[in-house]
Coordinates of C-alpha atoms in Angstrom, one line a residue:
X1 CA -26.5 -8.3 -6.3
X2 CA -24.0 -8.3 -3.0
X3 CA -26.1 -7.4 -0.4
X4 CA -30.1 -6.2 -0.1
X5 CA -28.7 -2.9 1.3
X6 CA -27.7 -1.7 -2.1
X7 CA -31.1 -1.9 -3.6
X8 CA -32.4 1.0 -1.5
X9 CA -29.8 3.4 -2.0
X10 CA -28.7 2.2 -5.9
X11 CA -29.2 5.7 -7.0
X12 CA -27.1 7.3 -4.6
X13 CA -24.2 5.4 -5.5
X14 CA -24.6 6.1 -9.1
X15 CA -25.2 9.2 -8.9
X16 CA -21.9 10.2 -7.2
X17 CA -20.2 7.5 -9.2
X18 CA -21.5 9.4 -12.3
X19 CA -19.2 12.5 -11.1
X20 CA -15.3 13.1 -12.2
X21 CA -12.8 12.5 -9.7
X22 CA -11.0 15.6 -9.1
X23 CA -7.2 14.6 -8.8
X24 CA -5.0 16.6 -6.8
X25 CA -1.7 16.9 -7.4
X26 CA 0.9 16.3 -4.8
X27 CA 2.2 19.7 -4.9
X28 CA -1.2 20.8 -3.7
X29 CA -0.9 17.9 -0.6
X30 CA 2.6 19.9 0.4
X31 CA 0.6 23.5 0.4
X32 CA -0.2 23.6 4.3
X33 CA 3.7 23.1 4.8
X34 CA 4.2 26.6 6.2
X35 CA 3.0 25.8 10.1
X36 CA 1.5 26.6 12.1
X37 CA -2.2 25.1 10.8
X38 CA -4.9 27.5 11.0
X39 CA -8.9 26.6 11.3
X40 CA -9.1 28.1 7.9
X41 CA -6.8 25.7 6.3
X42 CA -8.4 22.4 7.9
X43 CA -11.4 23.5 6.6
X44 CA -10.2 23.8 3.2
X45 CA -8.9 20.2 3.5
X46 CA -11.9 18.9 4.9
X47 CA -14.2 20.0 1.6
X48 CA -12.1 18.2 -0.4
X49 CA -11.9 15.2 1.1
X50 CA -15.6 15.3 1.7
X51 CA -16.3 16.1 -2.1
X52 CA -14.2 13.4 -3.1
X53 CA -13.9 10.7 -1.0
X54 CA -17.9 9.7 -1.5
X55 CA -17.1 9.9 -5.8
X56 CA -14.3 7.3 -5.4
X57 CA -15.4 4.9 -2.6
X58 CA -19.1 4.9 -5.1
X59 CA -17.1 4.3 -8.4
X60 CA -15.0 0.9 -6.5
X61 CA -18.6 0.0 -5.9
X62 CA -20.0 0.2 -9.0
X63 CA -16.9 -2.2 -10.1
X64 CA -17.8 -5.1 -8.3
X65 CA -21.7 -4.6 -9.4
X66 CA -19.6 -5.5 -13.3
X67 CA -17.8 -8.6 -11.9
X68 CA -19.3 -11.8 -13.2
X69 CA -22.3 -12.6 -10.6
X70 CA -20.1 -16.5 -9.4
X71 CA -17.3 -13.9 -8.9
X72 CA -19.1 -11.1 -7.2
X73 CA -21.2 -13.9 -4.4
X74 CA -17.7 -15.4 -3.7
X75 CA -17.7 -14.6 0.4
X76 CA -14.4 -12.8 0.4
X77 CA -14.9 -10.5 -2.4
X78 CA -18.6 -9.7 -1.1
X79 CA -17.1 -8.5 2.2
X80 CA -14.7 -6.2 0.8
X81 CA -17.6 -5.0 -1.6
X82 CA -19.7 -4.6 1.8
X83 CA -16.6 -2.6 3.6
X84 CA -16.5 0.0 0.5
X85 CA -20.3 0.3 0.3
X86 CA -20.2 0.8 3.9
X87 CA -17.4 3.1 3.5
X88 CA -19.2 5.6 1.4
X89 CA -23.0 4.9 3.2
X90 CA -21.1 6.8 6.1
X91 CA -18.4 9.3 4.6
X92 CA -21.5 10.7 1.9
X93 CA -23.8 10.8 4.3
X94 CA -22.1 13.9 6.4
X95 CA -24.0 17.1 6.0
X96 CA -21.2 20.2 4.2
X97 CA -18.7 20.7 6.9
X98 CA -18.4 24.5 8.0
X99 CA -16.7 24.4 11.2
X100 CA -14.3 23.0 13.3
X101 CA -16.4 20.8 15.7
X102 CA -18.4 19.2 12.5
X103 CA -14.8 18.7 11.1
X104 CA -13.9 16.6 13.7
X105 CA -16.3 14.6 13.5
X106 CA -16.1 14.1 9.9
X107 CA -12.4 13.0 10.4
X108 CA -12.8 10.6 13.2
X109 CA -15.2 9.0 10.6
X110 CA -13.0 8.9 8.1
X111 CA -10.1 7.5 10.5
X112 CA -12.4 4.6 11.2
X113 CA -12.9 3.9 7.7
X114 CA -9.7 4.2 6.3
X115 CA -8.7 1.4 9.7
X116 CA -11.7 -1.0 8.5
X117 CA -10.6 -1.3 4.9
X118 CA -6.6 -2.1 5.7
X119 CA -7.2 -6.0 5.3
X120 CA -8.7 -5.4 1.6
X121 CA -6.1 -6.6 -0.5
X122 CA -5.5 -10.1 1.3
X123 CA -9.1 -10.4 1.2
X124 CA -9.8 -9.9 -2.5
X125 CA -6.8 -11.9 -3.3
X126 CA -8.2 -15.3 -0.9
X127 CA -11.7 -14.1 -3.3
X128 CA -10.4 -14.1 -6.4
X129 CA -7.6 -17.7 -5.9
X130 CA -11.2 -19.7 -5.4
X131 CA -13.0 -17.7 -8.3
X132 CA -10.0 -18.6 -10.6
X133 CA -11.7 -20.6 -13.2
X134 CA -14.9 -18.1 -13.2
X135 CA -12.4 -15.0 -14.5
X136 CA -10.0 -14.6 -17.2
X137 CA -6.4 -13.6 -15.6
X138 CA -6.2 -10.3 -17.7
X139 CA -9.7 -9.0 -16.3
X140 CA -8.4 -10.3 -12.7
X141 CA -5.2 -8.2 -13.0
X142 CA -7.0 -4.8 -14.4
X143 CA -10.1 -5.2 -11.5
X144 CA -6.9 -5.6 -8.7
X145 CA -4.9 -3.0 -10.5
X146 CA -7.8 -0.5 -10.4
X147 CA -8.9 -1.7 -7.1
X148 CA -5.0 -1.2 -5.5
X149 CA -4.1 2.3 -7.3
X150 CA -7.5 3.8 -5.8
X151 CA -6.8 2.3 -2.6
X152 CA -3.7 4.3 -2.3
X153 CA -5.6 7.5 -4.1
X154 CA -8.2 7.0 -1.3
X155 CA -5.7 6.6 1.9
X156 CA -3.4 9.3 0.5
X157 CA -6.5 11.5 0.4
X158 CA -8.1 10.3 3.5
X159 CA -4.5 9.9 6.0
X160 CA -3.4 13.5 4.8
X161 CA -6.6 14.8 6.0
X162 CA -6.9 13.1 9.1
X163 CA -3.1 13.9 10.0
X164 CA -3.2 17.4 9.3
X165 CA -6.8 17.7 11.7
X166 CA -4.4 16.0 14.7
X167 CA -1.6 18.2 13.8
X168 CA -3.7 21.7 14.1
X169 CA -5.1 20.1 17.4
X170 CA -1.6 19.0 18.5
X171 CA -0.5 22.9 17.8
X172 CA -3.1 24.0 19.6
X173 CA -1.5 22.3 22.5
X174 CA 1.7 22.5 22.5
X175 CA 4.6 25.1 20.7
X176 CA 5.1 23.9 16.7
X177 CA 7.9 20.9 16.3
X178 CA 10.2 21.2 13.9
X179 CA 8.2 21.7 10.8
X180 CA 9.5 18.2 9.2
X181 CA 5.8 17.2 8.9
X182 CA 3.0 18.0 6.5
X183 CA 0.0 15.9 7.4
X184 CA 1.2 12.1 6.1
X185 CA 3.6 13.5 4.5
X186 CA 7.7 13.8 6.2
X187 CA 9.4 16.3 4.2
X188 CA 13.0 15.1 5.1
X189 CA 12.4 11.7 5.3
X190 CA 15.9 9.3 5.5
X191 CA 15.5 6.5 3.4
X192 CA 18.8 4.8 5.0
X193 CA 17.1 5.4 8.0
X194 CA 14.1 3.3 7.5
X195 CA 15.5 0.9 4.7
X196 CA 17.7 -0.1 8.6
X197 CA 14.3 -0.4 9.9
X198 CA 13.0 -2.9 7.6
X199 CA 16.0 -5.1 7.1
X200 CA 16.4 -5.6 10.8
X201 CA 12.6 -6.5 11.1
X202 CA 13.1 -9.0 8.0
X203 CA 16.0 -10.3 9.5
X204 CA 14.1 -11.2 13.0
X205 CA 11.3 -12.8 10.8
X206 CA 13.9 -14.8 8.6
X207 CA 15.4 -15.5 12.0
X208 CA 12.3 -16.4 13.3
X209 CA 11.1 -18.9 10.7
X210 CA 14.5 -20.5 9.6
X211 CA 16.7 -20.1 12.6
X212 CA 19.3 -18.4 10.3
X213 CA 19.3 -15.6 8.8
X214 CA 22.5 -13.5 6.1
X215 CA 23.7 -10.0 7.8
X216 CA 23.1 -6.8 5.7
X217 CA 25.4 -3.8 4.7
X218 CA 23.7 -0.1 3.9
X219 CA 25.8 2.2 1.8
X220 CA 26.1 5.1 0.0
X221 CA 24.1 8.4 0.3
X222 CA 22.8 7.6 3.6
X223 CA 22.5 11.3 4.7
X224 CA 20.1 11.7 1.5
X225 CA 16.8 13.0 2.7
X226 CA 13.0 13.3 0.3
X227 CA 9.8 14.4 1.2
X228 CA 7.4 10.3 1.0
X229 CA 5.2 8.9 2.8
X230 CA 6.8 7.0 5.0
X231 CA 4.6 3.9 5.3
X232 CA 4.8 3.6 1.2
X233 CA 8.8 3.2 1.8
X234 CA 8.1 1.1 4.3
X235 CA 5.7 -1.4 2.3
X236 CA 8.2 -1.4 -0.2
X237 CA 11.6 -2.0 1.7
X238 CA 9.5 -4.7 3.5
X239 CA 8.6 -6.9 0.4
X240 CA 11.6 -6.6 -1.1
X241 CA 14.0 -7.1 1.2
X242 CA 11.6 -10.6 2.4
X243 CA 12.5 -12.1 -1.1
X244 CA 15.8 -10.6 -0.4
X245 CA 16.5 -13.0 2.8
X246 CA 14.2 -15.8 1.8
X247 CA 16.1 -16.0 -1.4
X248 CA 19.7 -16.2 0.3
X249 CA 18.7 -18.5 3.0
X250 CA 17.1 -21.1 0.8
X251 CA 19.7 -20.9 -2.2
X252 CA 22.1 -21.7 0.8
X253 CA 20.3 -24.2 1.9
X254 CA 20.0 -25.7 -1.4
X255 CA 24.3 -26.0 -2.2
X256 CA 25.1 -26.4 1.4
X257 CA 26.9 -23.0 1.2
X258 CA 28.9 -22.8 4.7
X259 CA 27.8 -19.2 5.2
X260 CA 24.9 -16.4 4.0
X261 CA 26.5 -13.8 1.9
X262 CA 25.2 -10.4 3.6
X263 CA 22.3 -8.6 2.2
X264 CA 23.9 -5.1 0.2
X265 CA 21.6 -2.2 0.0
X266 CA 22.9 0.6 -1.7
X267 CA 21.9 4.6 -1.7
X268 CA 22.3 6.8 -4.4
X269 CA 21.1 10.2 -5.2
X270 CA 19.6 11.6 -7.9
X271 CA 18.1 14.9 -9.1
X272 CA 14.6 15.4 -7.7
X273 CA 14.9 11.3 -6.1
X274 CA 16.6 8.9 -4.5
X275 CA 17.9 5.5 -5.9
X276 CA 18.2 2.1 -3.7
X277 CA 19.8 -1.3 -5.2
X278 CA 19.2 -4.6 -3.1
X279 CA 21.7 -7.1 -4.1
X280 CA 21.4 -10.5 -3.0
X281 CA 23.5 -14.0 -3.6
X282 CA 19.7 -16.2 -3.4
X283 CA 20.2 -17.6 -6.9
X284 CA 18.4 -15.0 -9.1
X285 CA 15.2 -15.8 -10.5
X286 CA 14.8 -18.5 -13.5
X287 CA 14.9 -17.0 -16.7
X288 CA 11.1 -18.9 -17.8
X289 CA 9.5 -17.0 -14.6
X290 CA 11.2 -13.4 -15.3
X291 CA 8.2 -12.3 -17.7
X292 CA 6.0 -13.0 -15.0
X293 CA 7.0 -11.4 -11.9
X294 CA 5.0 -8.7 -11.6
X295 CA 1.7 -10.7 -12.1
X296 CA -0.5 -11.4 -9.3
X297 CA 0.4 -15.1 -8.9
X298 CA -1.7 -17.0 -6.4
X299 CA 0.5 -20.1 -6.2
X300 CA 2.7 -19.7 -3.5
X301 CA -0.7 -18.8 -1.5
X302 CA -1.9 -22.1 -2.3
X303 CA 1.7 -23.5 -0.8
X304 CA 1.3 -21.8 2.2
X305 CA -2.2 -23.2 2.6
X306 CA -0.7 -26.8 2.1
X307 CA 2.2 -26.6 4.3
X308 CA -0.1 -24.7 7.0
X309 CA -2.3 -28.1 6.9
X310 CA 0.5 -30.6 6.9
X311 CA 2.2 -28.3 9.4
X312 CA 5.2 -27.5 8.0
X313 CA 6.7 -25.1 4.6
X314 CA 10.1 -24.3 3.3
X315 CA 9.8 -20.8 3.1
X316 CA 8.2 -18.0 4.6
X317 CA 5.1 -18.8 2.4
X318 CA 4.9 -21.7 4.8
X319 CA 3.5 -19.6 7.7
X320 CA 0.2 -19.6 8.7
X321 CA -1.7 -17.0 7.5
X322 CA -3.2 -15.7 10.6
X323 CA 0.9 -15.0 11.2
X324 CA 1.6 -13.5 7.9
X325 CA -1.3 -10.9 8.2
X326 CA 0.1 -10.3 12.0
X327 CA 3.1 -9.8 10.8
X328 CA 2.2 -7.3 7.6
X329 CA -1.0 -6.1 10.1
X330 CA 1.4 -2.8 10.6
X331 CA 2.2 -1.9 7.2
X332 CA -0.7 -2.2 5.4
X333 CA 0.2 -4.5 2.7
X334 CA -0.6 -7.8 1.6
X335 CA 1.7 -10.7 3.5
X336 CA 4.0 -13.4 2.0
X337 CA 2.2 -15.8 0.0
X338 CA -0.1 -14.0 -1.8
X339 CA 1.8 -13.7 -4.9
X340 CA 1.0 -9.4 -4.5
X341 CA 4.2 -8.7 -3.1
X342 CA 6.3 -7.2 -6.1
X343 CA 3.1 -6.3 -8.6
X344 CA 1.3 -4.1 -5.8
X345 CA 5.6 -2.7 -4.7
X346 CA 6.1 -1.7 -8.0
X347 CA 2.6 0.1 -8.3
X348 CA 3.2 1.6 -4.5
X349 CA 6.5 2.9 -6.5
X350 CA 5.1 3.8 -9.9
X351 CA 2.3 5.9 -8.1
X352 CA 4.3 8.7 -7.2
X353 CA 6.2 8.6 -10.1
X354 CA 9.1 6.0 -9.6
X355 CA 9.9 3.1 -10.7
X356 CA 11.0 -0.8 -9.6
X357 CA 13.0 -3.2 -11.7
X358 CA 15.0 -6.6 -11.5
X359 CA 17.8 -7.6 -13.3
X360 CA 18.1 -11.7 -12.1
X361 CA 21.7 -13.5 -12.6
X362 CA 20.4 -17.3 -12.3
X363 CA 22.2 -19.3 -10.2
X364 CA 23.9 -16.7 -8.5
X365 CA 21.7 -13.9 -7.2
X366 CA 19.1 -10.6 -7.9
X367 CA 20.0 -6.4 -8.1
X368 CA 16.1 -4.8 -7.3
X369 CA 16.7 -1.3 -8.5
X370 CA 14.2 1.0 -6.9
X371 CA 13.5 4.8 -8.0
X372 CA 11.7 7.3 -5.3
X373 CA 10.6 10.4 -6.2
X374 CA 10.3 13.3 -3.7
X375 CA 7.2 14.3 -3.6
X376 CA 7.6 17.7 -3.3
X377 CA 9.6 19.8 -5.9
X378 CA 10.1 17.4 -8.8
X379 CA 6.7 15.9 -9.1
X380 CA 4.3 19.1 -8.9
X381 CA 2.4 18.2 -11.9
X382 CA 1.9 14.3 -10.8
X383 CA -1.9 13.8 -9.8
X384 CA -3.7 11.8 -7.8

């Protein structure tokens, strides 16, 4: 239907998309922690990632073959059907790993892959804005849903692996760091730490785009550590704290407040996670669009489209998007503008078993509450 590839090897891909995933639970991703690595626990890894890998790239192919044929020939959504057929035509087509050199191999692979399928999201979501009338919205939202939540199943599965084959090697080099690291996983990750991180690169893009830009205060537990991934925080913070400063700036803009009230980020502990609160002052969110902000909206993309032709936006949205996706190229989410930001935040959060919510005061501002659970400990039982 996509591509005259698939008709050769149809069978293939149904037949491992016939097969049950096999979750694993993230108490299973923490079981290497004791270092140093040994060849017989890279080995392990290695089966299951090439078991499994293969069984979910095959069953995201087999769910654009059920997308409405207008849908499925759209040029965007084609590609990204190309880049996970690809994806599996070269993971599945490894003969059963058995030692250490073959491993290798295997995982350079599989680093390439996971690199070649980081534009996906902004890709479908270009797709799916121009197949709009050929879709209903609730079969939109469950095919991105699906498509996001084994995206992350599939980079979880596939980074762990590939950073616990460079840690061994690393060993092998060099005396064992401090043991702080299990694959993609930081065991004592500081969420004040990188939640500093974010808000400072935020602020040099707010500065960058409106040539103002509010300060921001970090409180509370900042000493609290959990074991995340950090580039999961990191999407997260990001998104949230860019509505954050847009908000402020532009609500300021808009009464002709003399000043931007700062940015507050709060810590808090909790048993087995960690809490954050961003407060802002950017006018809250209108009580008519409050049911609707964790849909996929593909509005403001359409905004950023028209200010990019008429050279100029009010908002971040107004960027090009060859910028945007520079600017987001390093943490692996979708950019401003897409109308993904808080729906795929809230499923990065939900995944490991936290949660994201917005209580909105209109006219004056927004408290984000987000939830992190530590992987290891509390969630044991949660499966991926």
């Amino acid at each position: 239907m996509h591509s005259s590839k698939t008709h050769y090897d149809e069978t293939v891909v149904y037949k491992y998309a016939s097969q049950q995933i096999k979750p694993v639970s993230l108490g299973q991703l923490l079981k290497y922690r004791r270092q140093p690595l040994s060849a017989a626990n890279i080995l392990d890894s290695v089966s299951y990632s090439q078991a499994e890998l293969p069984v979910r790239l095959a069953k995201r192919v087999i769910s654009f073959h059920r997308l409405p044929f207008i849908v499925g020939t759209n040029p965007h959504i084609a590609r990204v059907y190309s880049q996970y057929y690809e994806a599996f035509d070269r993971l599945h087509a490894f003969a059963p790993i058995a030692d250490l050199h073959a491993e290798w191999e295997f995982t350079r692979a599989l680093e390439r892959q996971t690199q070649l399928l980081v534009d996906v999201i902004p890709t479908i979501a270009q797709g799916f804005l121009e197949c709009r009338p050929y879709m209903p919205s609730r079969d939109r939202t469950a095919f991105i849903n699906e498509l996001i939540r084994s995206r992350i199943g599939l980079r979880v599965i596939g980074e762990q692996h590939v950073a616990l084959s460079f840690q061994l090697r690393d060993e092998q080099k060099a005396a064992p760091t401090e043991d702080v690291w299990v694959g993609a996983i930081h065991t004592r990750l500081l969420p004040a730490r990188m939640l500093e991180q974010c808000a400072h690169m935020v602020q040099n893009m707010c500065e960058m785009h409106y040539s103002t830009a509010p300060a921001y205060r970090i409180d509370g537990d900042i000493e609290e550590t959990i074991s995340y991934i950090p580039s999961h925080l990191e999407y997260i913070a990001c998104e949230l704290l860019k509505n954050a400063f847009r908000a402020t700036v532009e609500f300021s803009s808009q009464t002709a407040r003399d000043a931007h009230p700062p940015i507050q980020i709060t810590i808090t502990k909790g048993d087995g996670y960690v809490g954050v609160r961003i407060r802002d002052q950017g006018g809250g969110i209108p009580k008519s669009s409050m049911p609707n902000i964790f849909e996929y909206s593909w509005s403001s993309m359409q905004d950023a489209d028209a200010a990019d032709d008429h050279g100029a936006g009010s908002s971040m949205a107004g960027m090009s998007m060859q910028t945007n996706l520079a600017l987001q190229q390093g943490i692996g989410g979708p950019i401003a503008g897409l109308g993904f930001g808080l729906p795929m935040a809230r499923l990065y959060a939900e995944y490991f078993g936290g949660s994201l919510d917005i209580v909105s005061m209109e006219d004056y501002g927004c408290d984000v509450f987000l939830k992190l659970r530590s992987i290891e400990g509390s969630v044991e039982d949660t499966q991926i």
